[in-house]
mmCIF file of C-alpha atoms and ligand atoms in Angstrom:
data_model
loop_
_atom_site.group_PDB
_atom_site.id
_atom_site.type_symbol
_atom_site.label_atom_id
_atom_site.label_comp_id
_atom_site.label_asym_id
_atom_site.label_seq_id
_atom_site.Cartn_x
_atom_site.Cartn_y
_atom_site.Cartn_z
ATOM 1 C CA MET S 1 0.000 0.000 0.000
ATOM 2 C CA THR S 2 1.412 3.380 -0.917
ATOM 3 C CA ARG S 3 1.132 6.652 0.920
ATOM 4 C CA ASP S 4 -0.711 8.076 -2.093
ATOM 5 C CA ASP S 5 -3.552 5.729 -1.401
ATOM 6 C CA ASP S 6 -6.285 7.620 0.462
ATOM 7 C CA CYS S 7 -6.967 4.517 2.417
ATOM 8 C CA PHE S 8 -3.459 4.645 3.828
ATOM 9 C CA HIS S 9 -4.079 7.993 5.430
ATOM 10 C CA GLU S 10 -7.596 7.344 6.527
ATOM 11 C CA ASN S 11 -7.079 3.948 8.053
ATOM 12 C CA ARG S 12 -3.688 2.395 7.655
ATOM 13 C CA PHE S 13 -1.696 5.272 9.136
ATOM 14 C CA LYS S 14 -3.931 5.378 12.199
ATOM 15 C CA THR S 15 -3.477 1.642 12.645
ATOM 16 C CA LEU S 16 0.282 1.968 12.305
ATOM 17 C CA ALA S 17 0.348 4.848 14.786
ATOM 18 C CA VAL S 18 -1.390 2.798 17.461
ATOM 19 C CA GLY S 19 0.932 -0.056 16.545
ATOM 20 C CA ALA S 20 -0.706 -2.664 18.776
ATOM 21 C CA ALA S 21 0.796 -5.628 16.953
ATOM 22 C CA GLU S 22 4.319 -4.296 17.382
ATOM 23 C CA ASN S 23 3.771 -3.564 21.016
ATOM 24 C CA ALA S 24 2.919 -7.015 22.244
ATOM 25 C CA THR S 25 5.869 -8.708 23.935
ATOM 26 C CA ARG S 26 4.537 -12.240 23.985
ATOM 27 C CA PRO S 27 5.984 -14.976 26.216
ATOM 28 C CA ASP S 28 6.942 -16.956 23.112
ATOM 29 C CA LYS S 29 9.142 -13.999 22.184
ATOM 30 C CA GLY S 30 10.733 -13.953 25.614
ATOM 31 C CA GLY S 31 8.385 -11.218 26.839
ATOM 32 C CA THR S 32 5.739 -10.815 29.494
ATOM 33 C CA SER S 33 2.723 -9.992 27.293
ATOM 34 C CA ASP S 34 2.932 -6.244 27.922
ATOM 35 C CA VAL S 35 0.502 -4.409 25.674
ATOM 36 C CA ILE S 36 2.832 -1.399 25.897
ATOM 37 C CA PRO S 37 6.562 -2.024 25.376
ATOM 38 C CA PRO S 38 8.459 -1.661 28.645
ATOM 39 C CA ILE S 39 11.124 0.977 29.238
ATOM 40 C CA HIS S 40 14.448 -0.834 29.158
ATOM 41 C CA LEU S 41 16.785 1.268 31.266
ATOM 42 C CA SER S 42 19.641 -1.227 31.343
ATOM 43 C CA SER S 43 22.828 0.300 29.970
ATOM 44 C CA THR S 44 24.266 -3.115 29.173
ATOM 45 C CA PHE S 45 23.008 -6.617 28.367
ATOM 46 C CA GLU S 46 24.451 -9.959 29.410
ATOM 47 C CA TRP S 47 26.788 -11.116 26.708
ATOM 48 C CA GLY S 48 25.824 -14.209 24.798
ATOM 49 C CA SER S 49 27.345 -15.977 21.822
ATOM 50 C CA GLY S 50 26.106 -18.313 19.111
ATOM 51 C CA ASP S 51 22.430 -19.177 19.540
ATOM 52 C CA ASN S 52 22.327 -17.151 22.750
ATOM 53 C CA ALA S 53 23.650 -13.974 21.134
ATOM 54 C CA ASN S 54 21.703 -10.874 22.138
ATOM 55 C CA GLU S 55 20.152 -8.417 19.792
ATOM 56 C CA HIS S 56 21.406 -5.678 22.117
ATOM 57 C CA ASP S 57 24.811 -5.351 23.805
ATOM 58 C CA TYR S 58 25.122 -1.826 25.067
ATOM 59 C CA SER S 59 22.434 0.862 25.110
ATOM 60 C CA ARG S 60 24.369 3.597 23.327
ATOM 61 C CA GLU S 61 24.552 1.314 20.313
ATOM 62 C CA SER S 62 21.083 -0.197 20.601
ATOM 63 C CA ASN S 63 18.363 -0.560 23.177
ATOM 64 C CA PRO S 64 15.046 -2.466 22.981
ATOM 65 C CA THR S 65 12.861 0.558 23.778
ATOM 66 C CA ARG S 66 14.684 2.678 21.217
ATOM 67 C CA ALA S 67 14.603 -0.104 18.637
ATOM 68 C CA ALA S 68 10.809 -0.343 19.020
ATOM 69 C CA LEU S 69 10.423 3.415 18.489
ATOM 70 C CA GLU S 70 12.822 3.423 15.521
ATOM 71 C CA LYS S 71 10.787 0.690 13.871
ATOM 72 C CA GLN S 72 7.601 2.640 14.526
ATOM 73 C CA LEU S 73 9.124 5.839 13.071
ATOM 74 C CA ALA S 74 10.305 4.015 9.940
ATOM 75 C CA ARG S 75 6.870 2.495 9.385
ATOM 76 C CA LEU S 76 5.107 5.841 9.807
ATOM 77 C CA GLU S 77 7.354 7.468 7.208
ATOM 78 C CA GLY S 78 7.046 4.494 4.883
ATOM 79 C CA GLY S 79 10.827 3.976 5.096
ATOM 80 C CA GLU S 80 13.220 1.119 5.802
ATOM 81 C CA HIS S 81 15.342 2.458 8.626
ATOM 82 C CA GLY S 82 14.669 4.756 11.567
ATOM 83 C CA LEU S 83 17.031 6.360 14.043
ATOM 84 C CA ALA S 84 15.998 8.181 17.223
ATOM 85 C CA PHE S 85 18.237 11.043 18.330
ATOM 86 C CA ALA S 86 18.690 13.130 21.473
ATOM 87 C CA SER S 87 17.184 16.176 19.714
ATOM 88 C CA GLY S 88 16.076 17.412 16.329
ATOM 89 C CA MET S 89 19.403 19.232 16.045
ATOM 90 C CA ALA S 90 21.277 15.995 16.821
ATOM 91 C CA ALA S 91 19.383 14.345 13.953
ATOM 92 C CA ILE S 92 20.228 17.181 11.561
ATOM 93 C CA SER S 93 23.861 17.626 12.601
ATOM 94 C CA THR S 94 24.523 13.881 12.423
ATOM 95 C CA THR S 95 23.028 13.768 8.933
ATOM 96 C CA VAL S 96 25.122 16.701 7.738
ATOM 97 C CA LEU S 97 28.351 15.577 9.428
ATOM 98 C CA SER S 98 27.963 12.024 8.125
ATOM 99 C CA LEU S 99 27.301 12.930 4.518
ATOM 100 C CA VAL S 100 29.249 16.124 3.812
ATOM 101 C CA PRO S 101 33.063 15.976 3.859
ATOM 102 C CA PRO S 102 35.128 18.978 5.003
ATOM 103 C CA GLY S 103 35.480 21.286 2.032
ATOM 104 C CA GLY S 104 32.459 19.721 0.317
ATOM 105 C CA HIS S 105 29.425 21.557 -1.020
ATOM 106 C CA LEU S 106 26.006 21.640 0.638
ATOM 107 C CA ILE S 107 22.866 23.260 -0.754
ATOM 108 C CA SER S 108 20.157 24.310 1.701
ATOM 109 C CA SER S 109 16.837 26.068 1.352
ATOM 110 C CA ASP S 110 17.326 29.675 2.522
ATOM 111 C CA SER S 111 14.365 29.460 4.898
ATOM 112 C CA VAL S 112 15.233 27.016 7.681
ATOM 113 C CA TYR S 113 14.838 26.648 11.440
ATOM 114 C CA SER S 114 17.191 29.106 13.188
ATOM 115 C CA GLY S 115 19.182 26.272 14.819
ATOM 116 C CA THR S 116 19.762 24.666 11.430
ATOM 117 C CA GLU S 117 20.900 27.994 10.011
ATOM 118 C CA ARG S 118 23.394 28.399 12.845
ATOM 119 C CA LEU S 119 24.618 24.832 12.491
ATOM 120 C CA LEU S 120 25.205 25.330 8.777
ATOM 121 C CA THR S 121 26.789 28.783 8.945
ATOM 122 C CA ASP S 122 28.716 28.814 12.230
ATOM 123 C CA PHE S 123 29.750 25.205 12.485
ATOM 124 C CA VAL S 124 29.573 23.440 9.139
ATOM 125 C CA ALA S 125 30.795 26.367 7.025
ATOM 126 C CA ASN S 126 33.125 28.201 9.396
ATOM 127 C CA HIS S 127 34.491 25.279 11.369
ATOM 128 C CA LEU S 128 34.531 22.494 8.786
ATOM 129 C CA GLY S 129 35.130 24.617 5.723
ATOM 130 C CA VAL S 130 32.068 23.307 3.919
ATOM 131 C CA ASP S 131 30.798 25.479 1.086
ATOM 132 C CA VAL S 132 27.232 26.076 2.294
ATOM 133 C CA GLU S 133 25.014 27.587 -0.377
ATOM 134 C CA PHE S 134 21.559 28.863 0.573
ATOM 135 C CA VAL S 135 19.053 29.061 -2.259
ATOM 136 C CA ASP S 136 15.409 30.063 -2.481
ATOM 137 C CA ALA S 137 14.124 26.492 -2.772
ATOM 138 C CA ARG S 138 10.589 27.618 -3.611
ATOM 139 C CA GLU S 139 11.972 27.557 -7.150
ATOM 140 C CA PRO S 140 13.434 24.081 -7.818
ATOM 141 C CA GLU S 141 15.370 25.692 -10.673
ATOM 142 C CA ASN S 142 17.540 27.481 -8.089
ATOM 143 C CA VAL S 143 18.551 24.121 -6.651
ATOM 144 C CA ALA S 144 19.313 22.742 -10.122
ATOM 145 C CA THR S 145 21.532 25.751 -10.887
ATOM 146 C CA ALA S 146 23.466 25.390 -7.636
ATOM 147 C CA VAL S 147 24.332 21.670 -7.928
ATOM 148 C CA ASP S 148 27.895 20.873 -8.948
ATOM 149 C CA SER S 149 30.231 17.878 -8.827
ATOM 150 C CA GLU S 150 31.198 18.670 -5.226
ATOM 151 C CA THR S 151 27.622 18.751 -3.925
ATOM 152 C CA ALA S 152 27.319 16.166 -1.152
ATOM 153 C CA LEU S 153 23.863 16.990 0.235
ATOM 154 C CA ILE S 154 20.738 18.910 -0.699
ATOM 155 C CA TRP S 155 18.825 20.041 2.379
ATOM 156 C CA ALA S 156 15.366 21.553 2.564
ATOM 157 C CA GLU S 157 12.750 22.267 5.148
ATOM 158 C CA THR S 158 9.070 22.242 4.173
ATOM 159 C CA PRO S 159 6.951 23.913 5.425
ATOM 160 C CA THR S 160 9.603 26.189 6.916
ATOM 161 C CA ASN S 161 9.962 27.616 10.381
ATOM 162 C CA PRO S 162 8.737 30.363 10.806
ATOM 163 C CA LEU S 163 7.951 31.666 7.293
ATOM 164 C CA ILE S 164 5.775 28.678 6.303
ATOM 165 C CA ARG S 165 7.376 28.420 2.868
ATOM 166 C CA LEU S 166 7.195 25.203 0.892
ATOM 167 C CA CYS S 167 9.445 23.512 -1.576
ATOM 168 C CA ASP S 168 8.435 20.998 -4.199
ATOM 169 C CA VAL S 169 9.913 17.779 -2.804
ATOM 170 C CA ARG S 170 9.183 15.781 -5.959
ATOM 171 C CA SER S 171 10.967 18.251 -8.272
ATOM 172 C CA ILE S 172 13.970 18.697 -6.012
ATOM 173 C CA GLY S 173 14.069 14.916 -5.526
ATOM 174 C CA ASP S 174 14.336 14.504 -9.306
ATOM 175 C CA ILE S 175 17.188 17.020 -9.458
ATOM 176 C CA ALA S 176 18.985 15.240 -6.607
ATOM 177 C CA ASP S 177 18.472 11.898 -8.358
ATOM 178 C CA ASP S 178 19.848 13.192 -11.660
ATOM 179 C CA HIS S 179 23.058 14.198 -9.889
ATOM 180 C CA GLY S 180 23.263 11.260 -7.482
ATOM 181 C CA VAL S 181 23.162 13.619 -4.485
ATOM 182 C CA PRO S 182 21.322 12.658 -1.266
ATOM 183 C CA PHE S 183 18.309 14.850 -0.509
ATOM 184 C CA GLY S 184 17.202 15.417 3.085
ATOM 185 C CA VAL S 185 13.922 17.021 4.144
ATOM 186 C CA ASP S 186 13.092 18.459 7.552
ATOM 187 C CA SER S 187 9.400 17.567 7.688
ATOM 188 C CA THR S 188 8.840 18.606 11.321
ATOM 189 C CA PHE S 189 6.045 21.124 10.604
ATOM 190 C CA ALA S 190 3.947 18.610 8.669
ATOM 191 C CA SER S 191 4.630 15.519 10.797
ATOM 192 C CA PRO S 192 4.551 12.091 9.109
ATOM 193 C CA TYR S 193 0.760 12.269 9.187
ATOM 194 C CA PHE S 194 0.463 15.082 6.645
ATOM 195 C CA GLN S 195 3.596 14.630 4.520
ATOM 196 C CA ALA S 196 5.674 11.676 3.332
ATOM 197 C CA PRO S 197 8.984 13.036 1.967
ATOM 198 C CA LEU S 198 10.393 9.600 1.116
ATOM 199 C CA GLU S 199 7.370 8.764 -1.025
ATOM 200 C CA LEU S 200 7.811 12.108 -2.779
ATOM 201 C CA GLY S 201 11.420 11.318 -3.664
ATOM 202 C CA ALA S 202 13.574 12.489 -0.758
ATOM 203 C CA ASP S 203 16.247 10.114 0.567
ATOM 204 C CA ILE S 204 16.074 11.231 4.180
ATOM 205 C CA ALA S 205 13.153 12.481 6.283
ATOM 206 C CA VAL S 206 14.016 14.296 9.498
ATOM 207 C CA HIS S 207 11.851 15.351 12.437
ATOM 208 C CA SER S 208 12.248 17.158 15.677
ATOM 209 C CA THR S 209 10.156 14.661 17.681
ATOM 210 C CA THR S 210 10.024 17.413 20.319
ATOM 211 C CA LYS S 211 7.197 18.865 18.244
ATOM 212 C CA TYR S 212 4.205 16.957 16.800
ATOM 213 C CA LEU S 213 5.500 13.383 17.120
ATOM 214 C CA ASN S 214 5.797 13.554 20.890
ATOM 215 C CA GLY S 215 3.151 16.244 20.945
ATOM 216 C CA HIS S 216 2.991 17.000 24.660
ATOM 217 C CA SER S 217 5.896 19.434 25.171
ATOM 218 C CA ASP S 218 7.658 17.135 27.618
ATOM 219 C CA SER S 219 10.507 15.588 25.652
ATOM 220 C CA ILE S 220 13.356 16.759 23.402
ATOM 221 C CA GLY S 221 14.177 14.369 20.575
ATOM 222 C CA GLY S 222 14.815 13.865 16.880
ATOM 223 C CA ALA S 223 14.310 11.272 14.182
ATOM 224 C CA VAL S 224 15.811 10.300 10.845
ATOM 225 C CA VAL S 225 14.145 7.844 8.469
ATOM 226 C CA THR S 226 15.734 6.670 5.235
ATOM 227 C CA ASP S 227 15.294 4.011 2.560
ATOM 228 C CA ASN S 228 18.941 4.095 1.610
ATOM 229 C CA ASP S 229 21.001 1.326 3.283
ATOM 230 C CA GLU S 230 24.307 3.106 2.795
ATOM 231 C CA ILE S 231 23.047 6.374 4.279
ATOM 232 C CA PHE S 232 21.545 4.446 7.184
ATOM 233 C CA GLU S 233 24.805 2.567 7.931
ATOM 234 C CA ASN S 234 26.728 5.811 7.769
ATOM 235 C CA LEU S 235 24.353 7.697 10.102
ATOM 236 C CA ALA S 236 23.935 4.775 12.494
ATOM 237 C CA PHE S 237 27.711 4.467 12.832
ATOM 238 C CA SER S 238 28.074 8.212 13.524
ATOM 239 C CA GLN S 239 25.231 8.209 16.018
ATOM 240 C CA ARG S 240 26.040 5.027 17.893
ATOM 241 C CA ILE S 241 29.827 4.913 17.837
ATOM 242 C CA GLY S 242 31.240 8.346 17.135
ATOM 243 C CA LEU S 243 28.779 10.918 18.418
ATOM 244 C CA GLY S 244 26.646 9.017 20.925
ATOM 245 C CA ASN S 245 23.618 11.264 20.519
ATOM 246 C CA MET S 246 20.810 8.733 20.862
ATOM 247 C CA LEU S 247 17.423 9.259 22.499
ATOM 248 C CA SER S 248 17.139 7.951 26.084
ATOM 249 C CA PRO S 249 14.824 4.973 26.770
ATOM 250 C CA PHE S 250 12.455 7.130 28.805
ATOM 251 C CA ASP S 251 12.121 9.700 26.008
ATOM 252 C CA CYS S 252 11.659 6.883 23.492
ATOM 253 C CA TYR S 253 8.762 5.695 25.595
ATOM 254 C CA LEU S 254 7.242 9.197 25.644
ATOM 255 C CA VAL S 255 7.556 9.643 21.873
ATOM 256 C CA ALA S 256 6.124 6.169 21.206
ATOM 257 C CA ARG S 257 3.233 7.044 23.493
ATOM 258 C CA GLY S 258 2.698 10.382 21.751
ATOM 259 C CA ILE S 259 2.662 8.774 18.306
ATOM 260 C CA LYS S 260 -0.404 6.708 19.179
ATOM 261 C CA THR S 261 -2.537 9.853 19.115
ATOM 262 C CA LEU S 262 -0.650 11.649 16.310
ATOM 263 C CA PRO S 263 -3.434 11.218 13.714
ATOM 264 C CA ALA S 264 -6.161 12.383 16.114
ATOM 265 C CA ARG S 265 -4.088 15.347 17.271
ATOM 266 C CA MET S 266 -3.042 16.403 13.758
ATOM 267 C CA GLU S 267 -6.637 16.441 12.511
ATOM 268 C CA HIS S 268 -7.596 18.629 15.430
ATOM 269 C CA HIS S 269 -4.539 20.919 15.076
ATOM 270 C CA GLN S 270 -5.364 21.446 11.433
ATOM 271 C CA GLU S 271 -9.048 22.149 11.996
ATOM 272 C CA ASN S 272 -8.256 24.741 14.671
ATOM 273 C CA ALA S 273 -5.419 26.306 12.649
ATOM 274 C CA MET S 274 -7.696 26.749 9.643
ATOM 275 C CA ALA S 275 -10.250 28.591 11.785
ATOM 276 C CA VAL S 276 -7.573 30.790 13.378
ATOM 277 C CA ALA S 277 -6.023 31.529 9.959
ATOM 278 C CA ARG S 278 -9.406 32.571 8.556
ATOM 279 C CA LEU S 279 -10.090 34.801 11.558
ATOM 280 C CA LEU S 280 -6.692 36.505 11.258
ATOM 281 C CA GLU S 281 -7.043 36.906 7.506
ATOM 282 C CA THR S 282 -10.091 39.114 7.962
ATOM 283 C CA HIS S 283 -8.694 41.183 10.857
ATOM 284 C CA ASP S 284 -7.762 44.741 9.922
ATOM 285 C CA ARG S 285 -4.603 44.773 12.088
ATOM 286 C CA VAL S 286 -3.237 41.722 10.335
ATOM 287 C CA ALA S 287 -1.258 42.528 7.208
ATOM 288 C CA ARG S 288 -0.702 39.005 5.973
ATOM 289 C CA VAL S 289 -1.320 35.426 7.101
ATOM 290 C CA TYR S 290 1.035 32.584 6.200
ATOM 291 C CA TYR S 291 -0.891 29.315 6.310
ATOM 292 C CA PRO S 292 -0.646 26.750 3.496
ATOM 293 C CA GLY S 293 -4.326 25.860 3.874
ATOM 294 C CA LEU S 294 -5.420 29.363 2.838
ATOM 295 C CA GLU S 295 -6.078 29.978 -0.847
ATOM 296 C CA SER S 296 -4.124 33.223 -0.382
ATOM 297 C CA HIS S 297 -0.909 31.314 0.420
ATOM 298 C CA PRO S 298 1.241 31.667 -2.709
ATOM 299 C CA GLN S 299 2.035 27.945 -2.583
ATOM 300 C CA HIS S 300 -1.412 26.692 -1.660
ATOM 301 C CA GLU S 301 -1.616 24.498 -4.754
ATOM 302 C CA LEU S 302 1.693 22.824 -4.025
ATOM 303 C CA ALA S 303 0.588 22.290 -0.423
ATOM 304 C CA ALA S 304 -2.651 20.651 -1.596
ATOM 305 C CA GLU S 305 -0.660 18.417 -3.903
ATOM 306 C CA GLN S 306 2.213 17.196 -1.751
ATOM 307 C CA MET S 307 0.654 17.327 1.717
ATOM 308 C CA SER S 308 -2.441 15.481 2.841
ATOM 309 C CA GLY S 309 -3.259 18.287 5.306
ATOM 310 C CA TYR S 310 -1.967 21.715 6.312
ATOM 311 C CA SER S 311 -0.953 21.081 9.918
ATOM 312 C CA GLY S 312 -1.257 23.450 12.845
ATOM 313 C CA MET S 313 1.484 26.034 12.295
ATOM 314 C CA LEU S 314 0.854 29.520 10.992
ATOM 315 C CA SER S 315 2.464 32.946 11.070
ATOM 316 C CA PHE S 316 1.127 36.405 10.460
ATOM 317 C CA GLU S 317 2.461 39.900 9.978
ATOM 318 C CA PHE S 318 0.990 42.292 12.480
ATOM 319 C CA ASP S 319 0.147 45.723 11.140
ATOM 320 C CA GLY S 320 1.540 47.866 13.953
ATOM 321 C CA THR S 321 4.449 48.403 16.320
ATOM 322 C CA LEU S 322 6.404 45.980 18.508
ATOM 323 C CA VAL S 323 4.950 47.739 21.564
ATOM 324 C CA GLU S 324 1.458 46.941 20.301
ATOM 325 C CA ILE S 325 2.491 43.345 19.690
ATOM 326 C CA GLU S 326 3.713 43.074 23.275
ATOM 327 C CA ALA S 327 0.378 44.403 24.530
ATOM 328 C CA PHE S 328 -1.444 41.895 22.320
ATOM 329 C CA ILE S 329 0.639 38.990 23.688
ATOM 330 C CA ASP S 330 0.063 40.224 27.262
ATOM 331 C CA GLY S 331 -3.661 40.297 26.632
ATOM 332 C CA LEU S 332 -3.854 36.647 25.580
ATOM 333 C CA GLU S 333 -5.028 34.077 28.086
ATOM 334 C CA LEU S 334 -4.951 30.823 26.155
ATOM 335 C CA PHE S 335 -1.849 31.277 23.983
ATOM 336 C CA THR S 336 1.306 30.904 26.064
ATOM 337 C CA PRO S 337 4.199 33.012 24.792
ATOM 338 C CA GLY S 338 7.142 30.706 24.290
ATOM 339 C CA ALA S 339 9.431 28.857 21.934
ATOM 340 C CA SER S 340 8.695 25.403 20.540
ATOM 341 C CA LEU S 341 5.557 24.087 18.881
ATOM 342 C CA GLY S 342 3.509 21.029 18.108
ATOM 343 C CA GLY S 343 2.197 20.373 21.613
ATOM 344 C CA VAL S 344 -1.485 20.079 22.498
ATOM 345 C CA GLU S 345 -1.452 23.597 23.975
ATOM 346 C CA SER S 346 -1.394 26.765 21.874
ATOM 347 C CA LEU S 347 1.905 28.669 21.887
ATOM 348 C CA ILE S 348 2.732 32.045 20.415
ATOM 349 C CA GLU S 349 6.136 33.445 19.520
ATOM 350 C CA VAL S 350 7.410 36.730 18.144
ATOM 351 C CA PRO S 351 10.847 35.834 16.756
ATOM 352 C CA SER S 352 12.160 39.428 16.727
ATOM 353 C CA LEU S 353 11.211 39.967 20.402
ATOM 354 C CA MET S 354 11.702 36.562 21.896
ATOM 355 C CA ILE S 355 14.652 35.078 20.051
ATOM 356 C CA PRO S 356 16.367 38.161 18.554
ATOM 357 C CA ASP S 357 19.794 36.442 18.506
ATOM 358 C CA GLU S 358 18.386 33.690 16.377
ATOM 359 C CA VAL S 359 16.454 35.788 13.904
ATOM 360 C CA SER S 360 18.101 35.359 10.575
ATOM 361 C CA HIS S 361 21.539 36.781 11.245
ATOM 362 C CA GLY S 362 22.954 35.576 7.964
ATOM 363 C CA SER S 363 22.300 37.804 4.980
ATOM 364 C CA ALA S 364 22.203 34.656 2.838
ATOM 365 C CA THR S 365 19.008 33.423 4.454
ATOM 366 C CA ALA S 366 15.434 34.621 4.136
ATOM 367 C CA GLU S 367 14.628 37.682 6.209
ATOM 368 C CA ILE S 368 12.072 37.356 8.999
ATOM 369 C CA PRO S 369 9.816 40.436 9.227
ATOM 370 C CA GLU S 370 10.101 42.285 12.548
ATOM 371 C CA THR S 371 6.369 42.091 13.217
ATOM 372 C CA LEU S 372 6.042 38.409 12.346
ATOM 373 C CA VAL S 373 4.049 36.428 14.910
ATOM 374 C CA ARG S 374 4.139 32.619 14.847
ATOM 375 C CA ILE S 375 1.382 30.507 16.340
ATOM 376 C CA SER S 376 1.386 26.816 17.133
ATOM 377 C CA VAL S 377 -2.358 26.214 17.262
ATOM 378 C CA GLY S 378 -3.249 23.688 19.938
ATOM 379 C CA ILE S 379 -6.224 21.379 20.308
ATOM 380 C CA GLU S 380 -8.252 23.499 22.729
ATOM 381 C CA ASP S 381 -11.843 24.450 21.899
ATOM 382 C CA VAL S 382 -11.619 26.449 18.696
ATOM 383 C CA ASP S 383 -14.212 29.015 19.785
ATOM 384 C CA ASP S 384 -12.193 29.741 22.924
ATOM 385 C CA LEU S 385 -9.043 30.234 20.845
ATOM 386 C CA CYS S 386 -10.746 32.583 18.377
ATOM 387 C CA GLU S 387 -12.416 34.534 21.178
ATOM 388 C CA ASP S 388 -9.061 34.959 22.945
ATOM 389 C CA LEU S 389 -7.416 36.314 19.788
ATOM 390 C CA ARG S 390 -10.332 38.637 18.980
ATOM 391 C CA THR S 391 -10.231 40.075 22.496
ATOM 392 C CA ALA S 392 -6.474 40.599 22.613
ATOM 393 C CA LEU S 393 -6.003 42.037 19.118
ATOM 394 C CA PRO S 394 -6.258 45.848 19.111
HETATM 395 C C1 LIG U 1 12.469 22.643 16.626
HETATM 396 C C2 LIG U 1 12.943 22.365 15.259
HETATM 397 C C3 LIG U 1 14.188 21.760 15.023
HETATM 398 C C4 LIG U 1 15.143 21.451 16.135
HETATM 399 O O1 LIG U 1 14.674 20.440 16.973
HETATM 400 P P1 LIG U 1 15.117 20.301 18.512
HETATM 401 O O2 LIG U 1 14.360 19.102 18.961
HETATM 402 O O3 LIG U 1 14.732 21.571 19.212
HETATM 403 O O4 LIG U 1 16.596 20.104 18.528
HETATM 404 C C5 LIG U 1 14.545 21.494 13.716
HETATM 405 N N1 LIG U 1 13.734 21.792 12.684
HETATM 406 C C6 LIG U 1 12.536 22.376 12.866
HETATM 407 C C7 LIG U 1 11.688 22.694 11.676
HETATM 408 C C8 LIG U 1 12.098 22.684 14.152
HETATM 409 O O5 LIG U 1 10.917 23.281 14.331
#
């Protein structure tokens, strides 16, 4: 069954997310019939050889709780191999460090999460001497023009944080294929429920599980899923042996638990976000709303084509001063001002006020408007959310 099949999204994905069959640890498999996989905290496992050899030796390299989550992540993305990392940044940095040699060439979309931008500019470019080239990936042509014989990785985020820009994964995947260059997609904003980068032609799908996958704002983690055996071996070696940046068993348990309700949460996030986007779009102190579900989003058609839903993240440009924005934020009761996203509760962030150091400091990357407000729309009652915004907006 392919991810393009409607049935997959309606039924199969939800079944995979709950993952009951995978969870059972039956006595005939050496287990105790737990319906939920136990948290294996053991750092080491009794050594066995021959027929008694263990699947796991030492928990940095592999651990039963992590292995169960990695399998679940791979299945959700429709990929072969999954890896669970200590953070989204650990997933991204391990991917970049494993695939791009010092002095190599890396192409990235110019709109990316601020941490990714800093990783690529400060560390990968300045420290490792990698030629990092940011391009406006909304036009696949710009990626095609930038590729050369030294290109070791094409990187894109879609939709992007916080500008909610998209790139055409299928077109860029074709370009990457033509040149034999691995193509990685940060699909955090969509979650595996609304977007399947591997099915669209990417080689690597990456998530900050901190966001929608865990979904309850109580764990930091990251995931990589790939179909490519060589890329997997390379990343697994870096993660397990060299860098040691795996997700802890307890966090694996939390993410696995969160995933069970991912489909239900994502449907609700999207429904609420659409209502909030429509409300903001008609407000006279809102200059512009960035939400891929709105017909006014310049890439709405692409969103409708490559995503099966529009998720719960939106941004808008406030028509007014930063002082007015602060008053608006102060007046909100249900939207907590704060970083992060993808949890059940609504969060609001003004990048220029709240994370000024991280707002696009590189001139090579897309500029974030000073009055941009980003909202992670939660799953509260939608009328309460709209009422709160209406009351707090001037
Ligand atoms: C949050 C985020 C990351 C980084 O993930 P962490 O878990 O905070 O390390 C990467 N990409 C995107 C799109 C994000 O939103």
